[in-house]
Short mmCIF file of C-alpha atoms and ligand atoms in Angstrom, two decimals:
data_model
loop_
_atom_site.label_atom_id
_atom_site.label_comp_id
_atom_site.label_asym_id
_atom_site.label_seq_id
_atom_site.Cartn_x
_atom_site.Cartn_y
_atom_site.Cartn_z
CA MET A 1 26.39 -8.29 -2.31
CA GLU A 2 27.14 -4.82 -0.92
CA SER A 3 29.01 -3.83 -4.07
CA THR A 4 26.24 -4.89 -6.48
CA GLU A 5 23.79 -2.93 -4.37
CA ARG A 6 25.99 0.14 -4.47
CA THR A 7 26.35 0.07 -8.23
CA GLU A 8 22.59 -0.42 -8.68
CA GLN A 9 21.57 2.00 -11.45
CA ARG A 10 17.85 1.35 -11.56
CA LYS A 11 15.42 3.67 -9.84
CA THR A 12 14.03 2.52 -6.51
CA VAL A 13 10.39 1.80 -5.71
CA LEU A 14 8.95 1.41 -2.23
CA SER A 15 5.47 0.82 -0.93
CA GLY A 16 3.61 -0.79 1.95
CA ILE A 17 0.23 -2.07 3.06
CA GLN A 18 -1.02 -2.32 6.62
CA PRO A 19 -1.92 -5.82 7.85
CA THR A 20 -4.99 -4.46 9.61
CA SER A 21 -7.54 -6.79 8.12
CA ARG A 22 -8.11 -8.94 5.08
CA LEU A 23 -6.99 -7.03 1.99
CA THR A 24 -9.60 -5.94 -0.53
CA LEU A 25 -9.89 -5.72 -4.28
CA GLY A 26 -9.21 -1.97 -3.78
CA ASN A 27 -5.81 -2.74 -2.24
CA TYR A 28 -5.07 -5.06 -5.15
CA LEU A 29 -6.08 -2.76 -8.00
CA GLY A 30 -4.83 0.45 -6.37
CA ALA A 31 -1.53 -0.88 -5.05
CA LEU A 32 -0.48 -4.54 -5.19
CA LYS A 33 -1.05 -5.06 -8.88
CA ASN A 34 1.36 -2.22 -9.61
CA PHE A 35 3.90 -3.52 -7.12
CA VAL A 36 4.09 -6.69 -9.19
CA ALA A 37 4.39 -4.88 -12.50
CA MET A 38 7.04 -2.46 -11.22
CA GLN A 39 9.39 -5.07 -9.79
CA GLU A 40 10.39 -5.99 -13.37
CA GLU A 41 11.84 -2.58 -14.05
CA PHE A 42 12.79 -1.11 -10.68
CA ASP A 43 14.81 -1.94 -7.59
CA SER A 44 11.76 -2.68 -5.46
CA PHE A 45 11.13 -2.68 -1.71
CA TYR A 46 7.72 -3.85 -0.49
CA MET A 47 6.79 -4.02 3.15
CA VAL A 48 4.00 -5.09 5.43
CA ALA A 49 3.41 -1.92 7.48
CA ASP A 50 2.76 -3.50 10.89
CA MET A 51 4.03 -0.43 12.78
CA HIS A 52 1.41 1.67 11.05
CA ALA A 53 -1.27 -0.84 12.03
CA ILE A 54 -1.00 -0.16 15.78
CA THR A 55 -2.24 3.41 15.35
CA VAL A 56 -5.53 1.55 15.77
CA ARG A 57 -5.70 -1.06 18.57
CA GLN A 58 -4.59 -4.53 17.53
CA GLU A 59 -4.43 -7.84 19.32
CA ALA A 60 -0.77 -8.99 19.34
CA ALA A 61 -1.28 -12.62 18.27
CA GLU A 62 -3.59 -11.56 15.50
CA LEU A 63 -1.23 -8.83 14.25
CA ARG A 64 1.64 -11.33 14.18
CA ARG A 65 -0.42 -13.81 12.15
CA ARG A 66 -1.83 -11.20 9.80
CA SER A 67 1.59 -9.70 9.12
CA VAL A 68 2.91 -13.03 7.85
CA GLU A 69 -0.31 -13.78 5.96
CA THR A 70 -0.13 -10.39 4.26
CA ALA A 71 3.43 -11.10 3.16
CA ALA A 72 2.21 -14.46 1.78
CA LEU A 73 -0.53 -12.65 -0.11
CA PHE A 74 2.05 -10.27 -1.63
CA MET A 75 3.92 -13.32 -2.88
CA ALA A 76 0.74 -14.98 -4.13
CA CYS A 77 0.05 -11.87 -6.22
CA GLY A 78 3.42 -12.27 -7.86
CA ILE A 79 5.91 -10.37 -5.69
CA ASP A 80 8.99 -12.46 -6.29
CA PRO A 81 11.53 -12.35 -3.43
CA GLU A 82 14.29 -12.91 -6.00
CA LYS A 83 13.31 -9.68 -7.75
CA SER A 84 11.99 -7.55 -4.88
CA THR A 85 12.95 -7.03 -1.26
CA LEU A 86 9.94 -8.19 0.77
CA PHE A 87 9.96 -7.50 4.50
CA ILE A 88 7.99 -6.66 7.60
CA GLN A 89 8.45 -3.06 8.72
CA SER A 90 9.06 -3.73 12.44
CA SER A 91 11.95 -6.07 11.62
CA VAL A 92 13.99 -3.06 10.41
CA PRO A 93 14.43 -0.74 13.42
CA GLU A 94 15.93 2.01 11.23
CA HIS A 95 12.34 3.06 10.41
CA VAL A 96 11.97 4.33 13.97
CA MET A 97 15.46 5.81 14.07
CA LEU A 98 14.74 8.06 11.10
CA THR A 99 11.20 8.86 12.24
CA TRP A 100 12.41 10.76 15.28
CA VAL A 101 14.66 13.04 13.24
CA LEU A 102 11.86 13.69 10.74
CA ASN A 103 9.38 14.32 13.58
CA CYS A 104 11.59 17.17 14.70
CA ASN A 105 11.42 18.64 11.20
CA THR A 106 7.65 18.39 10.71
CA TYR A 107 5.19 21.10 11.71
CA MET A 108 2.01 20.38 13.65
CA GLY A 109 0.12 22.43 11.05
CA GLU A 110 1.27 20.09 8.27
CA LEU A 111 0.00 17.03 10.12
CA ASN A 112 -3.25 18.77 11.03
CA ARG A 113 -4.09 19.07 7.35
CA MET A 114 -3.91 15.31 6.66
CA THR A 115 -7.36 14.13 5.65
CA GLN A 116 -6.71 10.52 6.70
CA PHE A 117 -5.99 11.73 10.25
CA LYS A 118 -9.26 13.63 10.30
CA ASP A 119 -11.21 10.59 8.99
CA LYS A 120 -9.56 8.07 11.29
CA SER A 121 -9.85 10.21 14.40
CA ALA A 122 -13.55 10.64 13.67
CA ARG A 123 -13.93 6.85 13.33
CA HIS A 124 -11.87 6.03 16.45
CA ALA A 125 -12.86 8.89 18.73
CA ASP A 126 -11.97 6.83 21.84
CA ASN A 127 -8.33 6.44 20.77
CA ILE A 128 -6.96 9.56 19.09
CA ASN A 129 -3.36 8.76 19.94
CA ALA A 130 -0.18 10.65 19.03
CA GLY A 131 0.84 7.83 16.67
CA LEU A 132 -2.27 8.35 14.57
CA PHE A 133 -1.31 12.01 14.29
CA THR A 134 2.37 11.46 13.42
CA TYR A 135 1.74 8.41 11.21
CA PRO A 136 2.58 10.30 7.98
CA VAL A 137 6.05 10.97 9.41
CA LEU A 138 6.65 7.24 9.88
CA MET A 139 5.48 6.78 6.29
CA ALA A 140 7.92 9.47 5.15
CA ALA A 141 10.72 7.63 6.98
CA ASP A 142 9.70 4.37 5.23
CA ILE A 143 10.14 6.07 1.88
CA LEU A 144 13.21 8.22 2.51
CA LEU A 145 15.21 5.42 4.17
CA TYR A 146 15.38 3.54 0.88
CA GLN A 147 15.99 6.66 -1.25
CA ALA A 148 12.89 5.66 -3.23
CA HIS A 149 12.04 7.52 -6.43
CA LEU A 150 8.55 6.14 -7.06
CA ILE A 151 5.79 5.24 -4.62
CA PRO A 152 2.92 3.13 -6.03
CA VAL A 153 -0.21 3.92 -3.98
CA GLY A 154 -3.94 4.49 -4.33
CA ALA A 155 -5.25 8.06 -4.62
CA ASP A 156 -5.93 8.35 -0.86
CA GLN A 157 -2.18 8.24 -0.09
CA LYS A 158 -1.16 11.05 -2.44
CA GLN A 159 -1.26 13.65 0.32
CA HIS A 160 1.16 11.60 2.46
CA VAL A 161 3.64 11.28 -0.41
CA GLU A 162 3.41 15.03 -0.96
CA LEU A 163 4.26 15.63 2.70
CA THR A 164 7.21 13.25 2.29
CA ARG A 165 8.45 15.37 -0.62
CA ASP A 166 8.19 18.53 1.49
CA LEU A 167 10.14 16.92 4.36
CA ALA A 168 12.84 15.64 2.00
CA GLU A 169 13.25 19.05 0.41
CA ARG A 170 13.33 20.79 3.79
CA PHE A 171 15.98 18.43 5.15
CA ASN A 172 18.07 18.67 1.97
CA LYS A 173 18.01 22.43 2.19
CA LEU A 174 18.97 22.52 5.87
CA TYR A 175 21.61 19.79 5.89
CA GLY A 176 22.72 19.43 2.28
CA ASN A 177 21.58 16.86 -0.25
CA THR A 178 20.57 13.72 1.67
CA PHE A 179 17.30 12.29 0.35
CA VAL A 180 15.89 11.47 -3.05
CA VAL A 181 12.64 13.44 -3.43
CA PRO A 182 10.01 10.77 -4.28
CA GLU A 183 6.99 10.89 -6.56
CA PRO A 184 3.67 9.10 -6.14
CA TYR A 185 2.74 6.58 -8.82
CA ILE A 186 -1.04 6.44 -9.00
CA PRO A 187 -2.67 4.13 -11.58
CA LYS A 188 -4.97 5.63 -14.22
CA VAL A 189 -7.67 3.02 -13.62
CA GLY A 190 -8.19 1.55 -10.15
CA ALA A 191 -6.66 4.30 -7.97
CA ARG A 192 -9.91 4.69 -6.10
CA ILE A 193 -12.20 1.68 -6.09
CA MET A 194 -15.43 2.60 -4.34
CA SER A 195 -17.67 0.71 -1.91
CA LEU A 196 -20.20 -1.56 -3.65
CA GLN A 197 -22.88 -0.39 -1.24
CA GLU A 198 -22.06 3.31 -0.88
CA PRO A 199 -20.26 4.23 -4.09
CA GLU A 200 -19.49 7.72 -2.85
CA ASN A 201 -17.09 6.16 -0.27
CA LYS A 202 -13.78 4.35 -0.85
CA MET A 203 -13.86 0.53 -0.71
CA SER A 204 -12.26 -0.09 2.66
CA LYS A 205 -11.15 -3.20 4.50
CA SER A 206 -12.42 -1.69 7.75
CA ASP A 207 -15.98 -1.19 6.42
CA PRO A 208 -18.34 -2.79 8.97
CA ASN A 209 -20.61 -3.91 6.10
CA PRO A 210 -18.84 -6.78 4.29
CA ASN A 211 -21.12 -6.31 1.25
CA GLY A 212 -19.33 -3.01 0.62
CA TYR A 213 -16.01 -4.66 -0.23
CA ILE A 214 -14.62 -7.69 -2.00
CA ALA A 215 -11.92 -9.31 0.09
CA MET A 216 -9.09 -10.80 -1.95
CA LEU A 217 -9.81 -14.13 -0.26
CA ASP A 218 -13.60 -14.12 -0.82
CA ASP A 219 -14.69 -17.32 -2.56
CA PRO A 220 -16.23 -17.10 -6.07
CA ASP A 221 -19.84 -17.47 -4.85
CA THR A 222 -19.38 -14.62 -2.38
CA ILE A 223 -17.83 -12.43 -5.07
CA VAL A 224 -20.74 -13.10 -7.44
CA ARG A 225 -23.28 -12.41 -4.70
CA LYS A 226 -21.64 -9.14 -3.57
CA ILE A 227 -21.41 -7.84 -7.13
CA LYS A 228 -25.03 -8.81 -7.84
CA ARG A 229 -26.09 -6.77 -4.83
CA ALA A 230 -23.94 -3.76 -5.75
CA VAL A 231 -25.81 -0.46 -5.85
CA THR A 232 -26.45 0.81 -9.39
CA ASP A 233 -27.56 4.37 -9.18
CA CYS A 234 -29.10 5.48 -12.46
CA GLU A 235 -31.04 4.39 -15.50
CA GLU A 236 -29.43 2.06 -17.98
CA CYS A 237 -26.32 4.10 -18.66
CA ILE A 238 -22.95 2.47 -19.12
CA SER A 239 -20.45 5.16 -19.89
CA PRO A 240 -16.79 5.91 -19.17
CA ASP A 241 -17.69 9.31 -17.75
CA ARG A 242 -18.59 9.36 -14.08
CA CYS A 243 -22.29 10.23 -14.29
CA CYS A 244 -23.37 7.38 -11.99
CA PRO A 245 -20.77 6.47 -9.33
CA GLY A 246 -22.04 2.90 -8.69
CA VAL A 247 -22.11 1.91 -12.35
CA TYR A 248 -18.85 3.71 -13.07
CA ASN A 249 -17.25 1.78 -10.21
CA LEU A 250 -18.35 -1.59 -11.64
CA LEU A 251 -17.12 -0.56 -15.07
CA THR A 252 -13.77 0.43 -13.55
CA ILE A 253 -13.48 -2.92 -11.78
CA TYR A 254 -14.39 -4.75 -14.98
CA SER A 255 -11.86 -2.74 -16.96
CA ALA A 256 -9.03 -3.17 -14.43
CA CYS A 257 -9.66 -6.92 -14.05
CA SER A 258 -10.14 -7.70 -17.75
CA GLY A 259 -7.27 -5.57 -19.03
CA LYS A 260 -9.64 -3.62 -21.31
CA THR A 261 -9.67 0.17 -21.35
CA LEU A 262 -12.72 1.90 -19.86
CA GLU A 263 -13.82 2.88 -23.37
CA GLU A 264 -13.51 -0.68 -24.68
CA ALA A 265 -15.42 -2.03 -21.68
CA ALA A 266 -18.18 0.57 -22.05
CA GLY A 267 -18.39 -0.04 -25.82
CA GLU A 268 -18.75 -3.79 -25.30
CA LEU A 269 -21.52 -3.40 -22.71
CA GLU A 270 -23.48 -0.51 -24.20
CA GLY A 271 -27.21 -1.18 -24.29
CA GLN A 272 -26.86 -4.54 -22.50
CA GLY A 273 -28.28 -3.72 -19.07
CA TYR A 274 -26.79 -3.96 -15.62
CA GLY A 275 -27.32 -7.73 -15.29
CA VAL A 276 -24.71 -8.31 -18.00
CA LEU A 277 -22.34 -5.67 -16.56
CA LYS A 278 -22.50 -7.38 -13.16
CA ALA A 279 -22.04 -10.88 -14.58
CA ARG A 280 -19.00 -9.86 -16.67
CA THR A 281 -17.50 -7.94 -13.75
CA ALA A 282 -17.94 -10.89 -11.39
CA ASP A 283 -16.34 -13.27 -13.94
CA ALA A 284 -13.39 -10.93 -14.44
CA VAL A 285 -12.84 -10.49 -10.69
CA VAL A 286 -13.03 -14.25 -10.04
CA SER A 287 -10.56 -14.97 -12.82
CA VAL A 288 -8.07 -12.52 -11.28
CA LEU A 289 -8.52 -13.60 -7.65
CA GLU A 290 -8.93 -17.39 -7.94
CA PRO A 291 -5.34 -18.14 -9.03
CA ILE A 292 -4.03 -15.76 -6.32
CA GLN A 293 -6.07 -17.63 -3.69
CA LYS A 294 -4.69 -21.02 -4.80
CA GLU A 295 -1.12 -19.73 -4.71
CA TYR A 296 -1.74 -18.14 -1.29
CA ALA A 297 -2.92 -21.46 0.17
CA ARG A 298 0.17 -23.18 -1.25
CA ILE A 299 2.62 -20.58 0.13
CA LEU A 300 1.04 -20.62 3.58
CA GLN A 301 1.70 -24.34 3.89
CA ASP A 302 5.43 -23.75 3.86
CA LYS A 303 5.84 -21.60 6.96
CA ARG A 304 9.57 -22.21 7.09
CA TYR A 305 10.17 -20.94 3.56
CA LEU A 306 7.97 -17.95 4.28
CA ASN A 307 9.91 -17.12 7.44
CA ASP A 308 13.28 -17.55 5.71
CA THR A 309 12.12 -15.23 2.93
CA LEU A 310 11.15 -12.57 5.45
CA VAL A 311 14.44 -12.91 7.33
CA ASN A 312 16.36 -12.43 4.06
CA GLY A 313 14.14 -9.51 3.13
CA ALA A 314 14.71 -7.81 6.50
CA GLU A 315 18.48 -8.21 6.19
CA LYS A 316 18.55 -6.82 2.67
CA ALA A 317 16.27 -3.92 3.60
CA GLN A 318 18.30 -3.15 6.70
CA ARG A 319 21.55 -2.93 4.72
CA ARG A 320 20.05 -0.21 2.57
CA ALA A 321 18.28 1.56 5.47
CA ARG A 322 21.41 1.64 7.62
CA ARG A 323 23.28 3.65 5.00
CA THR A 324 20.67 6.41 5.09
CA VAL A 325 20.47 6.46 8.88
CA SER A 326 24.27 6.77 9.21
CA LYS A 327 24.26 9.67 6.79
CA VAL A 328 21.40 11.42 8.60
CA TYR A 329 22.78 10.79 12.10
CA HIS A 330 26.10 12.26 11.02
CA LYS A 331 24.42 15.33 9.52
CA VAL A 332 22.37 16.09 12.62
CA GLY A 333 25.32 15.44 14.99
CA PHE A 334 24.36 12.07 16.50
CA ASP A 335 27.82 10.57 16.02
CA SER A 336 29.68 12.29 18.84
CA VAL A 337 30.94 9.04 20.37
CA LYS A 338 33.39 7.07 18.21
CA ARG A 339 33.39 3.37 19.08
P1 ATP B 401 -8.39 1.15 5.82
O1 ATP B 401 -9.50 1.30 4.84
O2 ATP B 401 -8.56 0.07 6.81
O3 ATP B 401 -7.90 2.44 6.39
P2 ATP B 401 -6.95 0.61 3.47
O4 ATP B 401 -7.80 -0.43 2.82
O5 ATP B 401 -6.94 2.01 2.93
O6 ATP B 401 -7.17 0.62 5.03
P3 ATP B 401 -4.11 0.61 3.51
O7 ATP B 401 -3.14 -0.35 4.09
O8 ATP B 401 -4.24 1.91 4.21
O9 ATP B 401 -5.52 -0.02 3.43
O10 ATP B 401 -3.80 0.80 1.96
C1 ATP B 401 -2.84 0.09 1.25
C2 ATP B 401 -2.78 0.58 -0.18
O11 ATP B 401 -4.00 0.26 -0.85
C3 ATP B 401 -2.60 2.10 -0.31
O12 ATP B 401 -1.73 2.36 -1.39
C4 ATP B 401 -3.99 2.58 -0.63
O13 ATP B 401 -3.97 3.78 -1.36
C5 ATP B 401 -4.51 1.42 -1.48
N1 ATP B 401 -5.98 1.37 -1.41
C6 ATP B 401 -6.72 1.14 -0.30
N2 ATP B 401 -8.03 1.15 -0.59
C7 ATP B 401 -8.12 1.40 -1.93
C8 ATP B 401 -9.23 1.57 -2.84
N3 ATP B 401 -10.47 1.46 -2.43
N4 ATP B 401 -8.96 1.82 -4.14
C9 ATP B 401 -7.68 1.91 -4.58
N5 ATP B 401 -6.60 1.79 -3.77
C10 ATP B 401 -6.80 1.54 -2.46
N1 LTN B 402 0.16 4.58 4.89
C1 LTN B 402 -0.07 3.63 3.83
C2 LTN B 402 0.70 2.37 3.99
C3 LTN B 402 2.13 2.69 3.96
C4 LTN B 402 2.90 3.11 2.84
C5 LTN B 402 4.20 3.34 3.34
C6 LTN B 402 2.61 3.29 1.50
C7 LTN B 402 2.96 2.71 5.05
N2 LTN B 402 4.20 3.08 4.67
C8 LTN B 402 5.23 3.80 2.50
C9 LTN B 402 3.64 3.76 0.67
C10 LTN B 402 4.91 4.00 1.18
C11 LTN B 402 -1.53 3.33 3.76
O1 LTN B 402 -1.94 2.87 2.78
N3 LTN B 402 -2.29 3.58 4.76
#
């Protein structure tokens, strides 16, 4: 096993999603869908980022349940544990071991510039904790531990991957070549799905208004209803340029879920009115999500298989992570005692 891993020639992909709430269509189109496609070509590591989740208060029993459910949803979308390494972040302690070293090589000014920190601290003003501030460093550790080349994420995470690149380059310069410098992989269509109610904001699983997002587990009637109610913000204009954010968002969703390009989708719907756009979009979304929901229900019934899969995933991930941590701990001088 070790030797096949060492001779692995393919590039490595890593990404994660926080189990903070029920995942949305934005998480699917911006991230998960690409995870599935990329596992065919790359050596892929996908994790449920439960350590990231506690930057905002979580109830322990709920976090535990959601972490496993999120892993089941990854599998239902097509993440195949035979092809990818699927694991829960907290089950690989090396993430924390590398984080400390990276923390000591990150400047306060760099973290102060992170827009997600500014947004989240405004939304959770009663709990602006140090973890929320240093969260991008934990994310950098997630990536650098696995020597990942490509990071599939939505547009909002680009800044964090750029920070990771800076930290990798800084460390490599100071201590000699240690980390692969990663690149973000951001899809052309679907990198920023917007709220159905306020199309100038990102569709978010923590939106207090459930009509703003489509949860991946919403039933077909709910999906149809939410899309029917979506804000359309201009006269009858269906066009692949972004003149009207609400309409453009629906067109993007239709395109990403039907496999058509934006131009093909706009051409097909031109002159047809928003009723038709909404009906086609709802049909396309239901036909993507319904099979995932059935598979999710099936996987969740076999808790033992699910747990075994996550144990295997953690062991496989840890083998890779340990190699990087040993290298780093040696370089910074943390191996003074020889056992
Ligand atoms: P929250 O909104 O609660 O902060 P989130 O929905 O952004 O959370 P994350 O776990 O932070 O969820 O994101 C997981 C992945 O999904 C990231 O790669 C992120 O870029 C992507 N993503 C999240 N929302 C969208 C969206 N609306 N459009 C496209 N990609 C998205
Ligand atoms: N911070 C990410 C989730 C995440 C992640 C990662 C994504 C945690 N670790 C490593 C890519 C690579 C977010 O979406 N909020």
